[in-house]
Amino acid sequence: MDKVYSHKDVEERIYKEWENSGYFKPEINPQGKPYSIILPPPNANGALHFGHAMFAIEDILVRFHRMKGEAALWLPGTDHAGIETQFVFEKRLKNQGKSRLDFDRETLYKMIEEYVNEHRGGIESQLRTLGFSLDWSRAKYTLDPDIVKLVHKTFKKMYDDGLVYRDYRLVNYCTFDGTSFSDLEIVHEERISPLYYIKYGPLVLATTRPETKFGDTGVAVHPQDKRYQKYIGRQIEIETVLGKAKIKVIGDESVDQKFGTGVVKITPAHDFNDFEVAKRHNLPLKQVIGFDGKMNRFAGKFEGLYVRQARKAVVEEMQKKGLIEKIDENYKNRIGVCYKCKNVLQPLPLEQWFVKVKPLSQKAIQAVKDGKIKITPSNFEKQYFLWLENLRDWNISRQIVWGIQIPAWKCQKSEIRSGKSEPKPSELRTPISDNGHWTVTDGAKPKKCLQCDSANLEQDQDTLDTWFSSSQWPFAALRASPYNGDFEKFYPTSVMETGYDLLKAWVSRMVMMGIYVTGKVPFNNVLFHGLVNDPYGKKMSKSKGNVVNPLELVEQYGADAVRFALIYGNATGNDQALSYPKLDAARKFTNKLWNMGRFIEMKNVSSSKYQVVSIEELKKKAKHKNDKAMIEKVSELIGKVTNDLDKYNFNYAAEGLYDFVWHEFADKYIEDIKNRINPDSYIILNTLYLILLKLLHPFMPFVTEEIYQRLKFGKSIMVETWPK
RNA sequence: GGGCUCAUAGCUCAGUUGGUUAGAGCGUUACAUUGACAUUGUAAAGGUCAGAGGUUCGACUCCUCUUGGGCCCACCA
């Protein structure tokens, strides 16, 4: 053995050995009880980041349970990441001077597919460099045909059960990216938006969006408001920038008498609250902003202006006409912006598919309350409950091509109008559910409309929200496994380990969908890890330019050291700042461990090389009091590390091992035994050292394996059993 | 507006059901060592555990408040 441990000569070679030997498959312990973890599938098009490096926790668990003799499965996969990927691709198009609008749906899809396929495999090889013992023979991708089929099946089942429905309602729509989003994908920003006090005939009302006034179909006051009661139910005549008009005054409880003047304009097509009010009072919906972000013909001479331009023009015009009483320039409000492009989202009316969440969320809440799912750290339970309890129906339609196209066909005969076309004045309607004929299947094109037998059907152009498919990942990946019986054997999975930032978007939805489709929870434990920030504690982000690539650290320090540094000194679920001193300490630890092995190799005094016996035999063999004491201490350590791992206290385990291996075993015991080495004490030293290697193996798989093989303890430490 | 979370040594962080002199890594200081260890060992300095109050025989740990960070959620015009 060399004086210094060199990870570069070791890691890649050992990983190949492991993989080729089939050690990552649960079949190596055919009699063992099942233990399973589904890897949170990284973006197929993405690169490794620290969120992925934290999956070291999963590797620790899997290696630990595998050594305990369990049939441990860690199933890898990749996600098509619909919006993320399409947006990245569109940026590339833009750099080439092209736009997605230059291509038809099929061509665009194929182009993105090719682009992703070029990059797929990249993320997988990166996961290998971290030493992750994933069973690659079971790897799945969210767009694998068998996965897509399962997702279609779920959609149909939900449709048949009334849990997926088509509705015409307001959605948050990004007119720059051309798609709607779910509630969760909206970023709220506080901005200063002037509050305009506008004269509406005899009334004055306050609004931040004067440009939407062309879509007003009512004016609301609080029913108990003494100031305005006399107007309720009456039509009032108002002067507008487009001339005189009449508008109805209604009384609605949602109006806050204290805000502004206590009068609200009702613009059902462009405000979520107004939409609800309009429903209650049967007011028509009048869309004045198009999906291109421009004012439409209802805006008269303002047609064709973008919202922001229109606001300016309308306000100027109103001021000329004396229709503005005052402007509060310092009014702050929170506004929804696109999480991708940061542009202001428009609430726009659109026909979309929604998931009725209440029946699903109730069961998901109950599963945690009943202890069928345990969340660690437990404080995340509160967030889980809070979110699920206040959940609104989930918009799953996305106007992008990269994803799973929705298996629903619209009968063209029954078509009233497409949600994307501009409404004609004669089509002004109250906000009611879409009443076109839809035929939903589990993927195959239907021959005719189920309601009117027409054969003129067209598939919905939209795709499913990526989270709709990824929320089915645990059971879908197992059901689509190339190995028969995987689902029955490994579902529910043992642990779902992921960053806490995915609690809402993913974890809670997996629980809902898992219970709905399979009748069982998708996993028995949820384990959250924290975020890795930059060395100054600031969140890593591309825009800040402070992103550190974990692969560079692996190159420099070795995968073992990177893994150990991320685990050591970091309580489960807490954020951490990337620490170079800690990385250095971890690297030195691998070197220390290596040199302990080197010492054993050099001091070989035994005739039978590196002989190892059981700890029971060892206890009988030991005569020297220091040997006896050390055997006792190692026994205690085994219990402590096992217990810490069972309780997900990875940092305790790592710290305990580090401290013991270095400062007890090396500093004291090896120093002591140096002076009295003989065949008996040598066997004791070997045996205890091997135990320590095994205990460390889940944390630092490469160096422990390399030492193990160098000292010829056996073929591979991966098939050793966990010490007792 | 609601919720979560953090504040412990110069820095980055542990501290597991409240229990003897509060720990680690890095850094600092002194000494030793060429050793199995491109180093390592031995020892030392350094903390009124953010502040105030409370519960308790006993509080870094539990409760309340204050201050200062961080994060998440939210359709008040």
mmCIF file of N, CA and C in Angstrom, chain A residues 614-623 628 631-632 635:
data_model
loop_
_atom_site.group_PDB
_atom_site.id
_atom_site.type_symbol
_atom_site.label_atom_id
_atom_site.label_comp_id
_atom_site.label_asym_id
_atom_site.label_seq_id
_atom_site.Cartn_x
_atom_site.Cartn_y
_atom_site.Cartn_z
ATOM 1 N N SER A 614 -14.429 -14.347 14.748
ATOM 2 C CA SER A 614 -15.648 -13.693 15.214
ATOM 3 C C SER A 614 -15.374 -12.942 16.505
ATOM 4 N N ILE A 615 -16.255 -12.013 16.823
ATOM 5 C CA ILE A 615 -16.005 -11.197 18.008
ATOM 6 C C ILE A 615 -16.140 -12.026 19.277
ATOM 7 N N GLU A 616 -16.940 -13.093 19.202
ATOM 8 C CA GLU A 616 -17.070 -13.970 20.378
ATOM 9 C C GLU A 616 -15.749 -14.695 20.651
ATOM 10 N N GLU A 617 -15.189 -15.224 19.555
ATOM 11 C CA GLU A 617 -13.892 -15.897 19.699
ATOM 12 C C GLU A 617 -12.849 -14.927 20.202
ATOM 13 N N LEU A 618 -12.983 -13.711 19.699
ATOM 14 C CA LEU A 618 -12.028 -12.674 20.052
ATOM 15 C C LEU A 618 -12.037 -12.428 21.557
ATOM 16 N N LYS A 619 -13.239 -12.397 22.087
ATOM 17 C CA LYS A 619 -13.376 -12.124 23.524
ATOM 18 C C LYS A 619 -12.685 -13.216 24.331
ATOM 19 N N LYS A 620 -12.780 -14.472 23.824
ATOM 20 C CA LYS A 620 -12.112 -15.578 24.523
ATOM 21 C C LYS A 620 -10.592 -15.474 24.375
ATOM 22 N N LYS A 621 -10.206 -15.056 23.189
ATOM 23 C CA LYS A 621 -8.792 -15.001 22.864
ATOM 24 C C LYS A 621 -8.050 -13.911 23.643
ATOM 25 N N ALA A 622 -8.752 -12.829 23.884
ATOM 26 C CA ALA A 622 -8.088 -11.652 24.449
ATOM 27 C C ALA A 622 -7.656 -11.889 25.886
ATOM 28 N N LYS A 623 -6.383 -11.628 26.148
ATOM 29 C CA LYS A 623 -5.868 -11.776 27.513
ATOM 30 C C LYS A 623 -5.494 -10.414 28.083
ATOM 31 N N LYS A 628 -8.995 -6.426 25.833
ATOM 32 C CA LYS A 628 -10.345 -6.674 26.343
ATOM 33 C C LYS A 628 -11.168 -5.388 26.331
ATOM 34 N N ILE A 631 -12.092 -4.370 22.731
ATOM 35 C CA ILE A 631 -13.161 -5.219 22.183
ATOM 36 C C ILE A 631 -14.515 -4.744 22.729
ATOM 37 N N GLU A 632 -14.523 -4.421 23.982
ATOM 38 C CA GLU A 632 -15.766 -3.941 24.606
ATOM 39 C C GLU A 632 -16.216 -2.626 23.971
ATOM 40 N N SER A 635 -17.607 -3.145 20.536
ATOM 41 C CA SER A 635 -18.962 -3.689 20.652
ATOM 42 C C SER A 635 -19.980 -2.576 20.900
#
